[in-house]
Structures are given as structure tokens and as C-alpha cells.
Amino acid sequence: MKKSFTAYRLFAGENGTPQGRFVELGVNDLSPGEVVIRVAFTSINYKDALAAVGTNRIIREFPRIGGIDLTGEVAASTDARFREGDPVVVHGFGIGVEFDGGHTQYARVAADSVMPLPAGLDLLEASILGAAGYTAGLCLHWMEHNGLRPESGAVLVTGATGGVGSVAVDMLAQRGYTVAAMTGKADAADYLKSLGADHIVVASTAQASGKPLEKPLWSGAIDAVGGEVLGWLLRTTQSDGVVTSFGNAGGAEFHATVLPFILRGVKLIGINANSPMALRHEVWAKIAGAYRPKHLERIANVIDFAQLPQAMAQLRDRASRGRTVIRMQH
Ligand SMILES: NC(=O)c1ccc[n+]([C@@H]2O[C@H](COP(=O)([O-])OP(=O)(O)OC[C@H]3O[C@@H](n4cnc5c(N)ncnc54)[C@H](OP(=O)(O)O)[C@@H]3O)[C@@H](O)[C@H]2O)c1
């Protein structure tokens, strides 16, 4: 292991806005953990972009290395479950927020947060999926657990060009679902259709209305946006449909009545991707197998570590699509 390596560290800034810069660190500068990982790939998620601007004070202690997911090989471990050279995946469990995360050549994390690389995926594929792909897989897992099947009817993905949305569109299409993709980007139709979307729904379709129920359109939905969009989804989901809510890109508050629940039996399922390890194993095995997306290379923008600050700004400005993956040079 190298004595010193490069990390992108966030420092407390004025007015609560963190300041990020590349620094040279040693392994003992990282937050504690039993496993040191030579990072192969990390990525930029919505939460990383928010954390870096200080929104909602996602990061409360500085300095901190962001990056809520990473893949790589174990460089050293004091925990007997992991040996040098093991390929591993880490996401959630507070990395990149409460503890140092993946935006570094070497990461040090708690052994309980480390998962062996799922069989059937390589490190790049697992990083293109990352926390976002896991979230998409978790939504589908719970939707199918609640009865959703390809023959049930069209499934809508909102925030469809985003990281979770892009993987969800691809995953659903590969699994045989009819996929509708909602986007606010005027030029995204070709991209979304190339991932398997059957229909494009313009974001402005989801308007507030005084009605408690509207024409049923969806057998299920994977919702990144929240806010008024979630209220509209509940009103337009067919009987026994399943809506998964995992994001608030468009707002946290929404208006709804109980009528979709009591007259149509619509189910609303909350998704928190920071799942216990046993569920991660189950869902990652599906993602690598039955749910496997087909177009990961179309979803991924693979960039160098040096491009991280600009890529983070693009994600914040809603100017990126798919997943932004950082290939770590060593
Ligand atoms: N619950 C969990 O465990 C969990 C896990 C992962 C992510 N999340 C949350 O899920 C959301 C999406 O995450 P992500 O990683 O996919 O983010 P992302 O890659 O930044 O994508 C978000 C997408 O949402 C749409 N969007 C952005 N701003 C919007 C706005 N103001 N109004 C309406 N739509 C907007 C955009 O899609 P279009 O331009 O195509 O409309 C954007 O590409 C975030 O809120 C994130 O915090 C939660």
C-alpha cells in the first residue's frame, strides 16, 4: 500500500458551504475501519452533489471525504472475513457522510459495511450500478414482492435520465415490463428509448388537480421526484398497483387522499437503500442475474478523478444523465 495517496476532501466553508479540494493523505488520516480498500471505481450520486454544497447539512463533521459508493480490492484487513486482493463493493452505512467515502484512491471502512463483489459482475459494472442501481433493484424487488408482473401493465419511472432512473428503465425493460419514462429533459427521448423505454412522458404531465382519482395509467411506479409528482402518481395508478418512493429531487411534501388506497388498493412503498446486509445480498444477486440491465455502457459516463468537481456541478445543475463513474488511477 502506498504511504500517501490522493483524496478529494471536503472542508467546512463559510455560510455552511463545504469547500472541496484534492489533498495527499495517509491511511491513518481516514475515518477508522477494519478494511482498507484500494479503490478501483467510485461514483457521484445525488446525495454526494447535495452534500458538497451543504444542502440540508448532509455532512455534519469536517473534513470529510464524500462518495457514497465504491468498488475495489482489499489492501489490508484486520477482520478475518476479508483478505488482501478480495474484490468488494461498499455503499451506504454512512460512508461519504458520517465516515469517509469513496472519493479517494484508498478508503478505510467498517468490515460490516463491506460486501464481496456479487458473482457475475466485474468492478466496473458494480460501480456503474452502485448505490443507484441497488436502489432501482430494491424498488423492483419490493414491487414484485407485492404482486407486480410484466403482464400487470406499464410501469412509470420518474427522474428517468437520473442515475437510479436510467438503471430502472433498463432493468424493467430487460425483465419484460412495458416502461414509461418521465423526464424534464426535452432531448432525452432517444437516450431513454435506447435503454428500453416504450413511452416518454413529459414531466409537465404531472399536474396538481383537485381530483382524488384520475384515469388509471400505471401498474407501478419508481419515483425519484416526490412532491406533486408523487401525489399525481397515486391518483393515476391502477387497482392493486404498487408505487415505490425513494427520492425527493422535486420536493419532499406531497398532497394526496386515502382514496387510491381504499378504493383501488394502491400500495405505496418507501425505499431506503441503506438496507441490512442480508437484503443487500438477496437484491444484488437479482441485479446480477434476473434483473440484470443490458445497457450499462450507455448509462455510464466514466471520468478521471481530476474531473470530479466539474462532474459534481453538472449533476447538481441537472445537466448530466445516467451514472457518473470515476475510474481511479493508481
Ligand atoms: N431512498 C434512498 O435510499 C435513495 C437512494 C438513492 C437516491 N435517492 C434519492 O433519489 C433521488 C434521485 O437520485 P439519483 O441518484 O437518481 O439522482 P440524479 O442522478 O441526480 O437524478 C435525479 C433526476 O431527477 C430529475 N430531477 C432533478 N431535479 C428535479 C427537480 N427539481 N424536479 C423534478 N425532477 C428533477 C432529473 O431527471 P429528468 O431530468 O430526467 O427529469 C434528474 O436526472 C434523489 O432525491 C436522491 O436523494 C434515495
mmCIF file of N, CA and C and ligand atoms in Angstrom, residues 44-47 50 68 131-132 135 138 158-165 182-185 188 192 203 223-225 229 245-251 271-274 315-316 318 320-323, ligand 1:
data_model
loop_
_atom_site.group_PDB
_atom_site.id
_atom_site.type_symbol
_atom_site.label_atom_id
_atom_site.label_comp_id
_atom_site.label_asym_id
_atom_site.label_seq_id
_atom_site.Cartn_x
_atom_site.Cartn_y
_atom_site.Cartn_z
ATOM 1 N N ILE A 44 -20.568 9.447 -8.525
ATOM 2 C CA ILE A 44 -21.216 10.633 -7.962
ATOM 3 C C ILE A 44 -22.717 10.379 -7.946
ATOM 4 N N ASN A 45 -23.286 10.433 -6.778
ATOM 5 C CA ASN A 45 -24.725 10.289 -6.606
ATOM 6 C C ASN A 45 -25.308 11.647 -6.214
ATOM 7 N N TYR A 46 -26.625 11.745 -6.362
ATOM 8 C CA TYR A 46 -27.362 12.971 -5.996
ATOM 9 C C TYR A 46 -26.962 13.445 -4.592
ATOM 10 N N LYS A 47 -26.874 12.474 -3.675
ATOM 11 C CA LYS A 47 -26.555 12.820 -2.286
ATOM 12 C C LYS A 47 -25.144 13.433 -2.170
ATOM 13 N N LEU A 50 -25.426 17.011 -3.321
ATOM 14 C CA LEU A 50 -26.072 17.845 -2.295
ATOM 15 C C LEU A 50 -25.127 18.078 -1.124
ATOM 16 N N ILE A 68 -20.655 8.042 -1.788
ATOM 17 C CA ILE A 68 -21.450 7.065 -1.018
ATOM 18 C C ILE A 68 -21.331 5.642 -1.557
ATOM 19 N N ALA A 131 -24.786 2.564 -5.699
ATOM 20 C CA ALA A 131 -25.926 2.772 -4.789
ATOM 21 C C ALA A 131 -27.199 3.002 -5.602
ATOM 22 N N ALA A 132 -27.058 3.649 -6.773
ATOM 23 C CA ALA A 132 -28.230 3.946 -7.605
ATOM 24 C C ALA A 132 -28.843 2.663 -8.163
ATOM 25 N N THR A 135 -30.604 0.785 -5.549
ATOM 26 C CA THR A 135 -31.911 1.395 -5.234
ATOM 27 C C THR A 135 -32.962 0.974 -6.263
ATOM 28 N N LEU A 138 -33.849 -2.577 -5.598
ATOM 29 C CA LEU A 138 -34.645 -2.712 -4.370
ATOM 30 C C LEU A 138 -36.113 -2.333 -4.646
ATOM 31 N N THR A 158 -39.883 7.890 -12.879
ATOM 32 C CA THR A 158 -39.739 9.353 -12.915
ATOM 33 C C THR A 158 -38.271 9.731 -12.664
ATOM 34 N N GLY A 159 -37.904 10.952 -13.062
ATOM 35 C CA GLY A 159 -36.482 11.336 -12.999
ATOM 36 C C GLY A 159 -35.681 10.348 -13.835
ATOM 37 N N ALA A 160 -36.254 9.998 -15.002
ATOM 38 C CA ALA A 160 -35.788 8.807 -15.725
ATOM 39 C C ALA A 160 -34.359 8.919 -16.255
ATOM 40 N N THR A 161 -33.870 10.129 -16.524
ATOM 41 C CA THR A 161 -32.493 10.207 -17.022
ATOM 42 C C THR A 161 -31.476 10.202 -15.883
ATOM 43 N N GLY A 162 -31.944 10.237 -14.638
ATOM 44 C CA GLY A 162 -31.025 10.238 -13.493
ATOM 45 C C GLY A 162 -30.356 8.884 -13.318
ATOM 46 N N GLY A 163 -29.510 8.795 -12.306
ATOM 47 C CA GLY A 163 -28.763 7.557 -12.064
ATOM 48 C C GLY A 163 -29.687 6.395 -11.751
ATOM 49 N N VAL A 164 -30.548 6.548 -10.763
ATOM 50 C CA VAL A 164 -31.473 5.467 -10.412
ATOM 51 C C VAL A 164 -32.442 5.236 -11.564
ATOM 52 N N GLY A 165 -32.965 6.340 -12.119
ATOM 53 C CA GLY A 165 -33.971 6.231 -13.181
ATOM 54 C C GLY A 165 -33.455 5.484 -14.393
ATOM 55 N N MET A 182 -40.566 9.135 -17.417
ATOM 56 C CA MET A 182 -40.902 10.564 -17.284
ATOM 57 C C MET A 182 -39.622 11.376 -17.119
ATOM 58 N N THR A 183 -39.495 12.422 -17.919
ATOM 59 C CA THR A 183 -38.289 13.253 -17.841
ATOM 60 C C THR A 183 -38.634 14.718 -18.056
ATOM 61 N N GLY A 184 -37.821 15.582 -17.457
ATOM 62 C CA GLY A 184 -37.953 17.014 -17.692
ATOM 63 C C GLY A 184 -36.994 17.473 -18.783
ATOM 64 N N LYS A 185 -36.233 16.552 -19.364
ATOM 65 C CA LYS A 185 -35.242 16.936 -20.388
ATOM 66 C C LYS A 185 -35.844 16.737 -21.776
ATOM 67 N N ALA A 188 -34.147 13.999 -24.260
ATOM 68 C CA ALA A 188 -33.733 12.724 -23.664
ATOM 69 C C ALA A 188 -34.416 11.502 -24.272
ATOM 70 N N LEU A 192 -33.453 7.495 -23.606
ATOM 71 C CA LEU A 192 -34.327 6.626 -22.797
ATOM 72 C C LEU A 192 -34.858 5.464 -23.625
ATOM 73 N N ALA A 203 -42.417 15.733 -18.139
ATOM 74 C CA ALA A 203 -42.593 15.945 -16.697
ATOM 75 C C ALA A 203 -43.794 16.837 -16.379
ATOM 76 N N ASP A 223 -40.331 6.138 -8.222
ATOM 77 C CA ASP A 223 -40.378 7.606 -8.183
ATOM 78 C C ASP A 223 -39.176 8.248 -7.506
ATOM 79 N N ALA A 224 -38.414 8.975 -8.316
ATOM 80 C CA ALA A 224 -37.251 9.732 -7.830
ATOM 81 C C ALA A 224 -37.626 11.132 -7.400
ATOM 82 N N VAL A 225 -38.806 11.616 -7.811
ATOM 83 C CA VAL A 225 -39.077 13.053 -7.772
ATOM 84 C C VAL A 225 -39.820 13.481 -6.505
ATOM 85 N N VAL A 229 -45.445 15.246 -7.965
ATOM 86 C CA VAL A 229 -45.397 14.081 -8.858
ATOM 87 C C VAL A 229 -45.870 12.830 -8.122
ATOM 88 N N SER A 245 -41.471 4.907 -3.559
ATOM 89 C CA SER A 245 -40.996 6.277 -3.399
ATOM 90 C C SER A 245 -39.602 6.236 -2.789
ATOM 91 N N PHE A 246 -38.614 6.690 -3.555
ATOM 92 C CA PHE A 246 -37.256 6.671 -2.990
ATOM 93 C C PHE A 246 -36.587 8.032 -3.033
ATOM 94 N N GLY A 247 -37.175 9.010 -3.731
ATOM 95 C CA GLY A 247 -36.429 10.259 -3.897
ATOM 96 C C GLY A 247 -37.276 11.501 -3.699
ATOM 97 N N ASN A 248 -36.602 12.622 -3.547
ATOM 98 C CA ASN A 248 -37.290 13.911 -3.390
ATOM 99 C C ASN A 248 -36.632 14.982 -4.252
ATOM 100 N N ALA A 249 -36.162 14.565 -5.444
ATOM 101 C CA ALA A 249 -35.489 15.531 -6.328
ATOM 102 C C ALA A 249 -36.386 16.721 -6.647
ATOM 103 N N GLY A 250 -37.705 16.511 -6.638
ATOM 104 C CA GLY A 250 -38.635 17.597 -6.965
ATOM 105 C C GLY A 250 -39.347 18.164 -5.749
ATOM 106 N N GLY A 251 -39.088 17.656 -4.571
ATOM 107 C CA GLY A 251 -39.724 18.183 -3.365
ATOM 108 C C GLY A 251 -40.081 17.085 -2.389
ATOM 109 N N ILE A 271 -38.727 3.428 0.153
ATOM 110 C CA ILE A 271 -37.478 2.713 -0.130
ATOM 111 C C ILE A 271 -36.313 3.431 0.539
ATOM 112 N N ASN A 272 -35.620 2.725 1.404
ATOM 113 C CA ASN A 272 -34.373 3.233 1.978
ATOM 114 C C ASN A 272 -33.278 2.246 1.588
ATOM 115 N N ALA A 273 -32.372 2.702 0.736
ATOM 116 C CA ALA A 273 -31.356 1.778 0.191
ATOM 117 C C ALA A 273 -30.283 1.402 1.205
ATOM 118 N N ASN A 274 -30.345 2.016 2.379
ATOM 119 C CA ASN A 274 -29.348 1.653 3.395
ATOM 120 C C ASN A 274 -29.818 0.387 4.126
ATOM 121 N N LEU A 315 -24.067 17.451 -12.197
ATOM 122 C CA LEU A 315 -25.160 16.672 -11.612
ATOM 123 C C LEU A 315 -26.113 17.593 -10.853
ATOM 124 N N ARG A 316 -25.509 18.553 -10.106
ATOM 125 C CA ARG A 316 -26.325 19.498 -9.345
ATOM 126 C C ARG A 316 -27.204 20.337 -10.263
ATOM 127 N N ARG A 318 -28.560 19.474 -12.956
ATOM 128 C CA ARG A 318 -29.441 18.580 -13.722
ATOM 129 C C ARG A 318 -28.965 18.472 -15.162
ATOM 130 N N SER A 320 -26.525 16.353 -16.185
ATOM 131 C CA SER A 320 -25.935 15.054 -16.536
ATOM 132 C C SER A 320 -27.048 14.027 -16.693
ATOM 133 N N ARG A 321 -26.709 12.919 -17.290
ATOM 134 C CA ARG A 321 -27.666 11.826 -17.400
ATOM 135 C C ARG A 321 -26.946 10.527 -17.082
ATOM 136 N N GLY A 322 -27.703 9.557 -16.609
ATOM 137 C CA GLY A 322 -27.100 8.264 -16.295
ATOM 138 C C GLY A 322 -26.242 8.340 -15.059
ATOM 139 N N ARG A 323 -25.208 7.514 -15.040
ATOM 140 C CA ARG A 323 -24.354 7.402 -13.861
ATOM 141 C C ARG A 323 -22.973 7.970 -14.166
HETATM 142 N N1 LIG B 1 -34.150 6.354 -0.629
HETATM 143 C C1 LIG B 1 -32.907 6.053 -0.922
HETATM 144 O O1 LIG B 1 -32.280 5.209 -0.284
HETATM 145 C C2 LIG B 1 -32.262 6.736 -2.095
HETATM 146 C C3 LIG B 1 -31.255 6.094 -2.832
HETATM 147 C C4 LIG B 1 -30.745 6.746 -3.978
HETATM 148 C C5 LIG B 1 -31.231 8.005 -4.339
HETATM 149 N N2 LIG B 1 -32.168 8.591 -3.554
HETATM 150 C C6 LIG B 1 -32.770 9.878 -3.948
HETATM 151 O O2 LIG B 1 -33.383 9.692 -5.212
HETATM 152 C C7 LIG B 1 -33.343 10.870 -5.989
HETATM 153 C C8 LIG B 1 -32.673 10.583 -7.329
HETATM 154 O O3 LIG B 1 -31.356 10.083 -7.106
HETATM 155 P P1 LIG B 1 -30.370 9.841 -8.342
HETATM 156 O O4 LIG B 1 -29.110 9.318 -7.773
HETATM 157 O O5 LIG B 1 -31.056 9.127 -9.425
HETATM 158 O O6 LIG B 1 -30.135 11.370 -8.783
HETATM 159 P P2 LIG B 1 -29.717 12.003 -10.198
HETATM 160 O O7 LIG B 1 -28.837 11.085 -10.933
HETATM 161 O O8 LIG B 1 -29.279 13.380 -9.916
HETATM 162 O O9 LIG B 1 -31.125 12.028 -10.946
HETATM 163 C C9 LIG B 1 -32.232 12.732 -10.475
HETATM 164 C C10 LIG B 1 -33.166 13.008 -11.639
HETATM 165 O O10 LIG B 1 -34.363 13.574 -11.102
HETATM 166 C C11 LIG B 1 -34.829 14.560 -12.005
HETATM 167 N N3 LIG B 1 -34.832 15.857 -11.301
HETATM 168 C C12 LIG B 1 -33.774 16.543 -10.825
HETATM 169 N N4 LIG B 1 -34.171 17.689 -10.270
HETATM 170 C C13 LIG B 1 -35.500 17.717 -10.364
HETATM 171 C C14 LIG B 1 -36.486 18.633 -9.985
HETATM 172 N N5 LIG B 1 -36.186 19.773 -9.357
HETATM 173 N N6 LIG B 1 -37.781 18.347 -10.250
HETATM 174 C C15 LIG B 1 -38.105 17.209 -10.868
HETATM 175 N N7 LIG B 1 -37.196 16.284 -11.276
HETATM 176 C C16 LIG B 1 -35.911 16.548 -11.017
HETATM 177 C C17 LIG B 1 -33.894 14.590 -13.180
HETATM 178 O O11 LIG B 1 -34.397 13.671 -14.157
HETATM 179 P P3 LIG B 1 -35.063 14.197 -15.536
HETATM 180 O O12 LIG B 1 -34.253 15.406 -15.934
HETATM 181 O O13 LIG B 1 -34.971 13.029 -16.444
HETATM 182 O O14 LIG B 1 -36.477 14.568 -15.194
HETATM 183 C C18 LIG B 1 -32.614 14.032 -12.624
HETATM 184 O O15 LIG B 1 -31.812 13.464 -13.609
HETATM 185 C C19 LIG B 1 -32.637 11.887 -5.115
HETATM 186 O O16 LIG B 1 -33.636 12.608 -4.408
HETATM 187 C C20 LIG B 1 -31.812 11.038 -4.165
HETATM 188 O O17 LIG B 1 -31.500 11.682 -2.972
HETATM 189 C C21 LIG B 1 -32.690 7.990 -2.458
#
